[in-house]
CSV table of C-alpha atoms and ligand atoms in Angstrom, one decimal:
chain,number,residue,atom,x,y,z
A,815,GLY,CA,-44.3,6.3,-7.4
A,816,GLY,CA,-41.3,4.8,-9.2
A,817,ARG,CA,-40.5,1.1,-9.1
A,818,ALA,CA,-37.8,-0.2,-6.9
A,819,PRO,CA,-34.6,-1.1,-8.7
A,820,GLY,CA,-34.8,-4.6,-10.1
A,821,GLU,CA,-38.6,-4.7,-9.8
A,822,ALA,CA,-39.2,-4.8,-13.6
A,823,ALA,CA,-36.7,-7.6,-14.0
A,824,LEU,CA,-38.3,-9.5,-11.1
A,825,ILE,CA,-41.8,-9.1,-12.7
A,826,ASP,CA,-40.4,-10.3,-16.1
A,827,ALA,CA,-38.8,-13.3,-14.6
A,828,ALA,CA,-42.0,-14.2,-12.7
A,829,ALA,CA,-44.0,-13.8,-15.9
A,830,ASP,CA,-41.6,-16.0,-17.8
A,831,ARG,CA,-41.7,-18.7,-15.2
A,832,LEU,CA,-45.5,-18.6,-15.1
A,833,ALA,CA,-45.7,-18.9,-18.9
A,834,ARG,CA,-43.3,-21.8,-18.8
A,835,GLU,CA,-45.0,-23.7,-16.1
A,836,SER,CA,-48.5,-23.2,-17.4
A,837,ALA,CA,-47.6,-24.2,-21.0
A,838,PRO,CA,-48.6,-27.8,-22.0
A,839,ARG,CA,-45.8,-30.3,-21.9
A,840,LEU,CA,-47.2,-32.3,-24.9
A,841,ARG,CA,-46.6,-29.9,-27.7
A,842,ARG,CA,-47.1,-29.7,-31.4
A,843,VAL,CA,-43.8,-29.9,-33.4
A,844,ILE,CA,-42.9,-29.6,-37.1
A,845,ASN,CA,-41.6,-33.0,-38.3
A,846,LEU,CA,-38.7,-32.4,-40.7
A,847,THR,CA,-36.9,-35.5,-39.6
A,848,GLY,CA,-37.6,-37.4,-42.8
A,849,THR,CA,-39.4,-40.2,-40.9
A,850,VAL,CA,-43.1,-39.9,-41.8
A,851,LEU,CA,-44.7,-42.3,-39.2
A,852,HIS,CA,-42.4,-41.3,-36.4
A,853,THR,CA,-43.3,-43.2,-33.3
A,854,ASN,CA,-41.7,-40.6,-31.0
A,855,LEU,CA,-43.7,-37.9,-32.7
A,856,GLY,CA,-47.1,-39.7,-32.5
A,857,ARG,CA,-47.1,-41.6,-35.8
A,858,ALA,CA,-49.9,-40.9,-38.2
A,859,PRO,CA,-51.5,-37.4,-38.5
A,860,LEU,CA,-55.3,-38.0,-38.5
A,861,PRO,CA,-57.7,-36.9,-41.2
A,862,GLU,CA,-60.1,-34.0,-40.3
A,863,GLU,CA,-63.1,-36.4,-40.4
A,864,ALA,CA,-61.5,-38.5,-37.6
A,865,ILE,CA,-60.6,-35.5,-35.5
A,866,ALA,CA,-64.1,-34.1,-35.8
A,867,ALA,CA,-65.6,-37.5,-34.9
A,868,ALA,CA,-63.3,-37.9,-31.9
A,869,ALA,CA,-64.1,-34.4,-30.6
A,870,GLU,CA,-67.8,-35.1,-31.0
A,871,ALA,CA,-67.5,-38.3,-29.0
A,872,MET,CA,-65.5,-36.6,-26.3
A,873,ARG,CA,-67.9,-33.7,-26.0
A,874,HIS,CA,-71.2,-35.5,-25.9
A,875,PRO,CA,-72.8,-38.7,-24.7
A,876,THR,CA,-72.6,-41.3,-27.6
A,877,THR,CA,-74.0,-44.7,-28.5
A,878,LEU,CA,-70.6,-46.2,-27.4
A,879,GLU,CA,-72.3,-49.3,-25.9
A,880,PHE,CA,-75.9,-48.6,-26.7
A,881,ASP,CA,-78.1,-50.1,-29.4
A,882,LEU,CA,-80.6,-47.5,-30.6
A,883,ALA,CA,-82.8,-50.1,-32.3
A,884,THR,CA,-83.5,-52.1,-29.2
A,885,GLY,CA,-82.8,-49.5,-26.5
A,886,ARG,CA,-80.5,-51.9,-24.8
A,887,ARG,CA,-76.8,-52.3,-24.1
A,888,GLY,CA,-74.7,-52.6,-27.2
A,889,GLU,CA,-71.0,-53.5,-27.9
A,890,ARG,CA,-68.4,-50.9,-28.4
A,891,ASP,CA,-66.6,-52.9,-31.1
A,892,ASP,CA,-69.8,-53.1,-33.2
A,893,HIS,CA,-69.0,-49.6,-34.6
A,894,LEU,CA,-65.9,-51.0,-36.3
A,895,ARG,CA,-66.6,-54.7,-36.9
A,896,GLY,CA,-68.6,-54.4,-40.1
A,897,LEU,CA,-66.1,-52.0,-41.6
A,898,LEU,CA,-63.1,-54.1,-40.7
A,899,CYS,CA,-64.9,-57.2,-42.2
A,900,ALA,CA,-65.8,-55.3,-45.4
A,901,LEU,CA,-62.3,-54.0,-45.8
A,902,THR,CA,-60.4,-57.3,-45.1
A,903,GLY,CA,-62.9,-60.1,-46.0
A,904,ALA,CA,-62.7,-61.3,-42.4
A,905,GLU,CA,-65.6,-63.0,-40.6
A,906,ASP,CA,-65.2,-61.0,-37.5
A,907,ALA,CA,-62.9,-58.4,-35.9
A,908,THR,CA,-62.0,-57.0,-32.5
A,909,VAL,CA,-60.0,-53.9,-31.5
A,910,VAL,CA,-57.6,-53.1,-28.6
A,911,ASN,CA,-55.2,-50.5,-27.4
A,912,ASN,CA,-52.3,-51.1,-29.9
A,913,ASN,CA,-50.9,-53.9,-31.9
A,914,ALA,CA,-48.7,-55.0,-29.0
A,915,ALA,CA,-51.9,-55.5,-27.0
A,916,ALA,CA,-53.5,-57.4,-30.0
A,917,VAL,CA,-50.5,-59.9,-30.1
A,918,LEU,CA,-50.6,-60.2,-26.3
A,919,LEU,CA,-54.4,-60.9,-26.3
A,920,VAL,CA,-54.2,-63.4,-29.1
A,921,LEU,CA,-51.3,-65.4,-27.5
A,922,ASN,CA,-52.8,-65.3,-24.0
A,923,THR,CA,-56.2,-66.4,-25.3
A,924,LEU,CA,-55.1,-69.2,-27.6
A,925,ALA,CA,-51.8,-70.3,-26.3
A,926,LYS,CA,-51.5,-69.8,-22.5
A,927,GLY,CA,-49.6,-72.6,-20.9
A,928,ARG,CA,-48.8,-74.1,-24.3
A,929,GLU,CA,-46.1,-73.9,-27.0
A,930,VAL,CA,-45.8,-71.6,-30.0
A,931,PRO,CA,-43.2,-72.4,-32.7
A,932,VAL,CA,-41.8,-69.2,-34.3
A,933,SER,CA,-39.0,-68.9,-36.9
A,934,ARG,CA,-35.7,-67.6,-35.5
A,935,GLY,CA,-35.8,-65.1,-38.3
A,936,GLU,CA,-39.0,-63.6,-36.9
A,937,LEU,CA,-38.1,-63.0,-33.2
A,938,ILE,CA,-38.3,-59.3,-33.6
A,939,GLU,CA,-37.9,-56.3,-31.4
A,940,ILE,CA,-40.0,-53.3,-32.4
A,941,GLY,CA,-38.0,-50.7,-30.5
A,942,GLY,CA,-38.3,-50.2,-26.7
A,943,SER,CA,-40.1,-52.9,-24.9
A,944,PHE,CA,-41.9,-54.9,-27.6
A,945,ARG,CA,-39.7,-58.0,-28.1
A,946,MET,CA,-41.5,-61.1,-29.3
A,947,PRO,CA,-39.9,-63.5,-26.9
A,948,GLU,CA,-40.9,-61.3,-23.9
A,949,ILE,CA,-44.4,-60.7,-25.1
A,950,MET,CA,-44.8,-64.5,-25.5
A,951,ALA,CA,-43.5,-65.0,-21.9
A,952,ARG,CA,-46.0,-62.4,-20.6
A,953,ALA,CA,-48.8,-64.0,-22.5
A,954,GLY,CA,-48.0,-67.2,-20.6
A,955,CYS,CA,-46.9,-69.2,-23.5
A,956,ARG,CA,-43.7,-71.0,-24.3
A,957,LEU,CA,-41.8,-69.9,-27.4
A,958,VAL,CA,-40.3,-72.8,-29.4
A,959,GLU,CA,-37.6,-71.4,-31.8
A,960,VAL,CA,-37.5,-73.1,-35.1
A,961,GLY,CA,-35.2,-72.9,-38.1
A,962,THR,CA,-32.2,-70.5,-38.2
A,963,THR,CA,-31.9,-66.7,-38.5
A,964,ASN,CA,-31.7,-66.8,-42.3
A,965,ARG,CA,-33.4,-70.0,-43.3
A,966,THR,CA,-36.5,-71.7,-41.9
A,967,HIS,CA,-38.1,-74.6,-43.7
A,968,ALA,CA,-41.5,-76.4,-43.6
A,969,ARG,CA,-39.9,-79.4,-42.0
A,970,ASP,CA,-38.7,-77.1,-39.1
A,971,TYR,CA,-42.3,-76.2,-38.3
A,972,GLN,CA,-43.5,-79.8,-38.8
A,973,GLY,CA,-40.7,-81.1,-36.4
A,974,ALA,CA,-41.7,-78.6,-33.7
A,975,ILE,CA,-45.4,-79.5,-33.6
A,976,GLY,CA,-46.3,-81.7,-30.7
A,977,PRO,CA,-49.2,-82.3,-28.3
A,978,ARG,CA,-48.5,-79.0,-26.4
A,979,THR,CA,-48.5,-76.8,-29.5
A,980,ALA,CA,-51.2,-74.2,-29.4
A,981,LEU,CA,-50.8,-72.5,-32.8
A,982,LEU,CA,-48.4,-71.5,-35.6
A,983,MET,CA,-47.4,-67.9,-35.8
A,984,ARG,CA,-45.8,-65.7,-38.5
A,985,VAL,CA,-44.3,-62.4,-37.4
A,986,HIS,CA,-43.9,-59.9,-40.3
A,987,GLN,CA,-40.2,-58.9,-40.5
A,988,ALA,CA,-41.4,-55.4,-40.1
A,989,ASN,CA,-38.3,-53.2,-39.3
A,990,PHE,CA,-35.4,-55.1,-40.9
A,991,ALA,CA,-34.6,-57.3,-43.9
A,992,ILE,CA,-32.8,-60.6,-44.1
A,993,SER,CA,-31.2,-60.9,-47.5
A,994,GLY,CA,-28.7,-63.3,-49.2
A,995,PHE,CA,-28.9,-67.0,-48.5
A,996,THR,CA,-32.4,-67.1,-47.1
A,997,ALA,CA,-35.5,-69.3,-47.0
A,998,ARG,CA,-38.9,-68.8,-45.5
A,999,VAL,CA,-42.1,-70.8,-45.6
A,1000,PRO,CA,-44.8,-68.8,-47.5
A,1001,ASP,CA,-48.0,-67.9,-45.6
A,1002,ARG,CA,-50.1,-70.3,-47.8
A,1003,LYS,CA,-47.7,-73.2,-46.9
A,1004,LEU,CA,-47.6,-72.3,-43.2
A,1005,ALA,CA,-51.4,-72.2,-43.1
A,1006,ALA,CA,-51.6,-75.6,-44.7
A,1007,ILE,CA,-49.1,-77.1,-42.1
A,1008,ALA,CA,-51.2,-75.6,-39.3
A,1009,LYS,CA,-54.4,-76.8,-40.8
A,1010,ALA,CA,-53.1,-80.4,-41.2
A,1011,ALA,CA,-52.2,-80.3,-37.5
A,1012,GLY,CA,-55.5,-78.9,-36.5
A,1013,LEU,CA,-53.9,-75.6,-35.2
A,1014,PRO,CA,-54.8,-71.9,-35.8
A,1015,PHE,CA,-52.4,-69.9,-38.0
A,1016,ILE,CA,-51.8,-66.4,-36.7
A,1017,ALA,CA,-50.1,-63.6,-38.7
A,1018,ASP,CA,-48.8,-60.5,-37.0
A,1019,LEU,CA,-48.5,-58.0,-39.8
A,1020,GLY,CA,-47.5,-54.9,-37.9
A,1021,ALA,CA,-48.1,-52.0,-40.3
A,1022,GLY,CA,-51.0,-53.5,-42.1
A,1023,ALA,CA,-52.0,-51.2,-45.0
A,1024,LEU,CA,-55.6,-52.0,-45.9
A,1025,VAL,CA,-55.1,-51.0,-49.6
A,1026,ASP,CA,-52.4,-52.0,-52.1
A,1027,LEU,CA,-49.8,-49.3,-51.7
A,1028,ALA,CA,-48.4,-50.0,-55.1
A,1029,ARG,CA,-51.3,-48.0,-56.7
A,1030,PHE,CA,-49.9,-44.9,-54.9
A,1031,GLY,CA,-46.4,-45.5,-56.2
A,1032,LEU,CA,-45.3,-46.9,-52.8
A,1033,PRO,CA,-43.5,-50.2,-52.2
A,1034,PRO,CA,-45.9,-53.1,-51.6
A,1035,GLU,CA,-46.7,-54.2,-48.1
A,1036,PRO,CA,-48.8,-57.3,-47.2
A,1037,THR,CA,-52.4,-56.5,-46.5
A,1038,PRO,CA,-54.6,-58.2,-43.9
A,1039,ALA,CA,-56.8,-59.3,-46.8
A,1040,ASP,CA,-53.8,-61.0,-48.4
A,1041,ALA,CA,-52.9,-62.8,-45.2
A,1042,LEU,CA,-56.5,-64.0,-44.7
A,1043,ALA,CA,-56.7,-65.1,-48.3
A,1044,ALA,CA,-53.5,-67.1,-47.8
A,1045,GLY,CA,-55.1,-69.0,-44.9
A,1046,ALA,CA,-54.4,-67.0,-41.7
A,1047,ASP,CA,-57.0,-67.6,-39.1
A,1048,LEU,CA,-56.3,-64.3,-37.3
A,1049,VAL,CA,-54.3,-61.3,-38.4
A,1050,THR,CA,-53.1,-58.5,-36.1
A,1051,PHE,CA,-52.0,-55.0,-37.2
A,1052,SER,CA,-51.7,-51.4,-36.0
A,1053,GLY,CA,-54.1,-48.5,-36.4
A,1054,ASP,CA,-51.5,-45.8,-36.5
A,1055,LYS,CA,-49.0,-47.1,-39.0
A,1056,LEU,CA,-49.9,-47.4,-42.7
A,1057,LEU,CA,-53.6,-47.4,-41.8
A,1058,GLY,CA,-53.2,-43.7,-41.0
A,1059,GLY,CA,-55.5,-43.7,-37.9
A,1060,PRO,CA,-55.3,-43.4,-34.1
A,1061,GLN,CA,-53.2,-45.8,-32.0
A,1062,ALA,CA,-55.1,-49.1,-31.9
A,1063,GLY,CA,-54.5,-52.8,-32.4
A,1064,LEU,CA,-56.8,-54.6,-34.9
A,1065,VAL,CA,-57.5,-58.3,-35.0
A,1066,VAL,CA,-59.4,-59.7,-37.9
A,1067,GLY,CA,-60.2,-63.3,-38.8
A,1068,ARG,CA,-62.4,-66.3,-37.8
A,1069,ALA,CA,-65.5,-65.5,-35.8
A,1070,GLU,CA,-65.0,-68.4,-33.4
A,1071,LEU,CA,-61.5,-67.3,-32.5
A,1072,VAL,CA,-62.5,-63.6,-32.2
A,1073,ARG,CA,-65.3,-64.7,-29.8
A,1074,ARG,CA,-62.7,-66.3,-27.6
A,1075,LEU,CA,-60.6,-63.1,-27.6
A,1076,ASN,CA,-63.6,-61.1,-26.6
A,1077,ARG,CA,-64.3,-63.5,-23.7
A,1078,ASN,CA,-60.7,-63.1,-22.2
A,1079,PRO,CA,-60.8,-60.7,-19.2
A,1080,LEU,CA,-57.7,-59.1,-20.6
A,1081,LYS,CA,-59.8,-57.7,-23.5
A,1082,ARG,CA,-61.5,-55.4,-21.0
A,1083,ALA,CA,-58.2,-54.2,-19.8
A,1084,LEU,CA,-57.0,-53.5,-23.3
A,1085,ARG,CA,-60.1,-52.0,-24.8
A,1086,LEU,CA,-60.3,-48.7,-26.8
A,1087,ASP,CA,-61.9,-45.5,-25.5
A,1088,LYS,CA,-64.7,-43.7,-27.3
A,1089,GLY,CA,-62.5,-41.0,-28.9
A,1090,ARG,CA,-60.3,-43.5,-30.6
A,1091,ILE,CA,-63.3,-45.7,-31.7
A,1092,ALA,CA,-64.9,-42.6,-33.3
A,1093,ALA,CA,-61.6,-41.7,-35.0
A,1094,LEU,CA,-61.0,-45.2,-36.2
A,1095,GLU,CA,-64.5,-45.6,-37.6
A,1096,ALA,CA,-63.9,-42.4,-39.7
A,1097,VAL,CA,-60.5,-43.6,-40.9
A,1098,LEU,CA,-61.9,-47.0,-41.9
A,1099,ARG,CA,-64.8,-45.3,-43.7
A,1100,LEU,CA,-62.3,-43.3,-45.8
A,1101,HIS,CA,-60.8,-46.7,-46.9
A,1102,LEU,CA,-64.1,-47.7,-48.5
A,1103,ALA,CA,-63.2,-45.3,-51.3
A,1104,PRO,CA,-59.5,-46.2,-52.1
A,1105,ASP,CA,-59.4,-43.9,-55.2
A,1106,ARG,CA,-59.9,-40.9,-53.0
A,1107,LEU,CA,-57.7,-42.1,-50.1
A,1108,VAL,CA,-54.6,-40.2,-51.1
A,1109,ALA,CA,-56.5,-36.9,-51.1
A,1110,ARG,CA,-58.2,-37.6,-47.8
A,1111,LEU,CA,-55.8,-39.5,-45.6
A,1112,PRO,CA,-52.9,-37.3,-44.5
A,1113,ALA,CA,-50.5,-40.2,-43.7
A,1114,LEU,CA,-50.9,-41.5,-47.2
A,1115,ALA,CA,-50.7,-38.1,-48.7
A,1116,LEU,CA,-47.4,-37.5,-47.1
A,1117,LEU,CA,-46.0,-40.9,-48.1
A,1118,ALA,CA,-47.2,-40.4,-51.7
A,1119,ARG,CA,-46.3,-36.7,-51.9
A,1120,PRO,CA,-44.9,-35.9,-55.4
A,1121,GLU,CA,-41.2,-34.8,-55.3
A,1122,ALA,CA,-42.1,-31.6,-57.1
A,1123,SER,CA,-44.4,-30.5,-54.3
A,1124,ILE,CA,-41.7,-31.4,-51.7
A,1125,ARG,CA,-39.1,-29.4,-53.7
A,1126,ALA,CA,-41.3,-26.4,-53.9
A,1127,ALA,CA,-41.9,-26.5,-50.1
A,1128,ALA,CA,-38.1,-26.9,-49.6
A,1129,GLU,CA,-37.4,-23.9,-51.8
A,1130,ARG,CA,-39.9,-21.7,-49.8
A,1131,LEU,CA,-38.3,-22.9,-46.5
A,1132,ALA,CA,-34.8,-22.2,-47.7
A,1133,ALA,CA,-35.9,-18.6,-48.8
A,1134,GLY,CA,-37.4,-18.0,-45.3
A,1135,LEU,CA,-34.4,-19.5,-43.4
A,1136,ALA,CA,-31.7,-17.4,-45.1
A,1137,PRO,CA,-32.7,-14.0,-43.5
A,1138,ALA,CA,-33.7,-15.7,-40.2
A,1139,LEU,CA,-30.4,-17.5,-39.5
A,1140,GLY,CA,-28.1,-14.7,-40.4
A,1141,PRO,CA,-24.5,-15.0,-41.6
A,1142,GLY,CA,-22.3,-18.1,-41.1
A,1143,TRP,CA,-24.6,-20.7,-42.6
A,1144,ARG,CA,-24.7,-22.2,-46.1
A,1145,ILE,CA,-28.3,-23.1,-47.0
A,1146,ALA,CA,-29.0,-25.5,-49.9
A,1147,VAL,CA,-31.8,-27.5,-51.3
A,1148,GLU,CA,-30.7,-31.1,-51.9
A,1149,PRO,CA,-32.2,-34.5,-52.7
A,1150,CYS,CA,-32.6,-36.9,-49.8
A,1151,ARG,CA,-34.5,-40.0,-48.8
A,1152,SER,CA,-37.4,-40.2,-46.4
A,1153,GLN,CA,-38.2,-43.2,-44.3
A,1154,ILE,CA,-41.8,-44.5,-43.8
A,1155,GLY,CA,-41.1,-45.2,-40.1
A,1156,SER,CA,-42.8,-47.2,-37.4
A,1157,GLY,CA,-40.9,-50.2,-38.8
A,1158,ALA,CA,-43.0,-50.2,-42.0
A,1159,LEU,CA,-41.1,-51.0,-45.2
A,1160,PRO,CA,-37.7,-50.7,-43.4
A,1161,VAL,CA,-35.5,-51.0,-46.5
A,1162,GLU,CA,-37.4,-48.8,-48.8
A,1163,ARG,CA,-36.5,-45.1,-48.9
A,1164,LEU,CA,-38.7,-42.5,-50.6
A,1165,PRO,CA,-37.0,-39.9,-52.8
A,1166,SER,CA,-37.4,-36.5,-51.1
A,1167,VAL,CA,-36.0,-33.0,-50.9
A,1168,ALA,CA,-34.3,-31.4,-47.9
A,1169,VAL,CA,-33.1,-28.0,-47.0
A,1170,THR,CA,-29.6,-28.5,-45.7
A,1171,VAL,CA,-27.8,-26.0,-43.5
A,1172,ALA,CA,-24.0,-26.3,-43.1
A,1173,GLY,CA,-22.0,-24.3,-40.6
A,1174,ARG,CA,-19.6,-24.7,-37.7
A,1175,ARG,CA,-22.1,-26.2,-35.2
A,1176,PRO,CA,-25.1,-27.8,-36.9
A,1177,ASP,CA,-26.1,-29.4,-33.5
A,1178,LEU,CA,-26.5,-25.9,-32.0
A,1179,LEU,CA,-28.6,-24.8,-34.9
A,1180,ALA,CA,-30.8,-27.9,-34.4
A,1181,ALA,CA,-31.1,-26.9,-30.7
A,1182,ARG,CA,-32.1,-23.4,-31.8
A,1183,LEU,CA,-34.8,-24.7,-34.1
A,1184,ARG,CA,-36.1,-26.9,-31.3
A,1185,ALA,CA,-36.4,-23.9,-29.0
A,1186,LEU,CA,-38.8,-22.1,-31.4
A,1187,PRO,CA,-42.4,-21.5,-30.1
A,1188,VAL,CA,-43.4,-24.4,-32.4
A,1189,PRO,CA,-40.3,-26.6,-32.3
A,1190,VAL,CA,-38.8,-27.6,-35.7
A,1191,LEU,CA,-37.2,-31.1,-35.7
A,1192,GLY,CA,-34.5,-32.0,-38.3
A,1193,ARG,CA,-31.6,-34.4,-38.4
A,1194,VAL,CA,-27.9,-33.8,-38.1
A,1195,ALA,CA,-25.7,-35.8,-40.5
A,1196,ASP,CA,-22.5,-35.3,-42.5
A,1197,GLY,CA,-21.9,-32.0,-40.6
A,1198,ARG,CA,-25.1,-30.5,-41.8
A,1199,LEU,CA,-28.6,-30.0,-40.5
A,1200,TRP,CA,-31.1,-31.8,-42.8
A,1201,LEU,CA,-34.7,-30.6,-42.9
A,1202,ASP,CA,-36.6,-33.1,-45.0
A,1203,CYS,CA,-39.6,-31.2,-46.4
A,1204,ARG,CA,-41.8,-34.3,-47.2
A,1205,CYS,CA,-43.9,-33.6,-44.0
A,1206,LEU,CA,-43.8,-29.8,-44.2
A,1207,THR,CA,-47.5,-29.0,-44.7
A,1208,GLU,CA,-49.2,-25.7,-45.6
A,1209,ALA,CA,-50.2,-25.3,-42.0
A,1210,ASP,CA,-46.6,-25.7,-40.9
A,1211,GLU,CA,-45.5,-23.2,-43.4
A,1212,ALA,CA,-48.0,-20.7,-42.2
A,1213,VAL,CA,-46.7,-21.2,-38.6
A,1214,LEU,CA,-43.1,-20.9,-39.7
A,1215,ALA,CA,-43.8,-17.6,-41.5
A,1216,GLY,CA,-44.7,-16.2,-38.1
A,1217,ILE,CA,-41.9,-17.6,-36.0
A,1218,LEU,CA,-38.8,-17.9,-38.2
A,1219,PRO,CA,-38.0,-14.2,-38.0
A,1220,ALA,CA,-38.0,-14.5,-34.2
A,1221,CYS,CA,-35.2,-17.0,-34.5
A,1222,SER,CA,-32.8,-14.4,-36.0
A,1223,GLY,CA,-32.0,-12.5,-32.9
A,1224,GLN,CA,-30.6,-15.5,-31.0
A,1225,ALA,CA,-26.9,-15.9,-31.3
A,1226,ILE,CA,-25.5,-19.4,-31.4
B,2735,PLP,C1,-45.3,-52.2,-34.9
B,2735,PLP,C2,-45.4,-53.7,-34.7
B,2735,PLP,C3,-45.9,-54.2,-33.5
B,2735,PLP,C4,-46.3,-53.3,-32.4
B,2735,PLP,O1,-47.4,-52.5,-32.8
B,2735,PLP,P1,-47.8,-51.2,-31.9
B,2735,PLP,O2,-49.1,-50.7,-32.6
B,2735,PLP,O3,-46.7,-50.3,-32.0
B,2735,PLP,O4,-48.1,-51.7,-30.6
B,2735,PLP,C5,-46.0,-55.5,-33.4
B,2735,PLP,N1,-45.6,-56.4,-34.4
B,2735,PLP,C6,-45.1,-55.9,-35.6
B,2735,PLP,C7,-44.7,-56.9,-36.6
B,2735,PLP,C8,-45.0,-54.5,-35.8
B,2735,PLP,O5,-44.5,-54.0,-36.9
């Protein structure tokens, strides 16, 4: 028998809806925004070693909190402690959910009910809900603002120290720069002031590259080892910024202080799961061989990618886009500047190469690329769509080869 009129359309509509509703909401995208460690896109891509380790830990029982030597209970942080100490020169280390949690745990443990002087030039907001004054309030401590926005001196800290002071804190000016008529107290000096007053000195680094980025042709960023060597008693930093690992907050420093962090009940609420511990261990292991890091750590490979390689990728993309987009668009390969992202090295821009597409409605073109089976994300500026090819990987190119032709039928 024949189908009733409209039946085919009804079946198609139902199939479409089923496909839409059963598709995952969290989807892979192709990041051509020009921001490498893009917080909204999940920051660092993980190395294969870390992905394999996380999958293994998720699939099977593990020694997460089990000591094979004694057959007794172990500590989940023990898998990371030795590596973090070896890589930073710290006495001890602990790990939590993210760097915001690390700062919260440190302040709540060491400064609850007491005062913490912080320079007015360091009262940062890291996007969204991480604002230093609010984290301080939630940690239960009282922020004492010292100095001014552009200039803070040793005497400002010294004048703020009193019987209720818990510690001195330096917050890395992670996502902005103050330039011009400025003054700040160097870490070494701040550590000496804290020590003279019998207080711990805490440094929140934010991005926290474990290796000197200058060796990869990148702008320098303070390392946890530098901060510890300058006299910091505890240093906090992120796992998924310049470290190139999973979301995590790392705290390294004096063993006695780390012990106090681990005894705080908040630590339990902020702890890492087995998948991320496995991934973090693998990423830290890669850092033991810094010479090979660029080849093995995708985040660093993208940041240090040679311009010629980006240009070649841009030219291939431009060639693939031309037939897919159809008439009405002017496609060019142009120099541009990538951002590191996640607030790391905010002022520095990395020379890069983009495919630009100019036409009447670049915003509609951007929407069309976002509607692809694997969405492609660019940036609209100066009346053009910019597709920065720094993060366009071979895997992305293979995907695009399959889906770009599908984009041609859709009118704008
Ligand atoms: C990014 C950053 C944070 C927050 O770290 P998350 O890992 O995003 O929680 C805190 N402090 C500084 C200085 C940062 O740069």
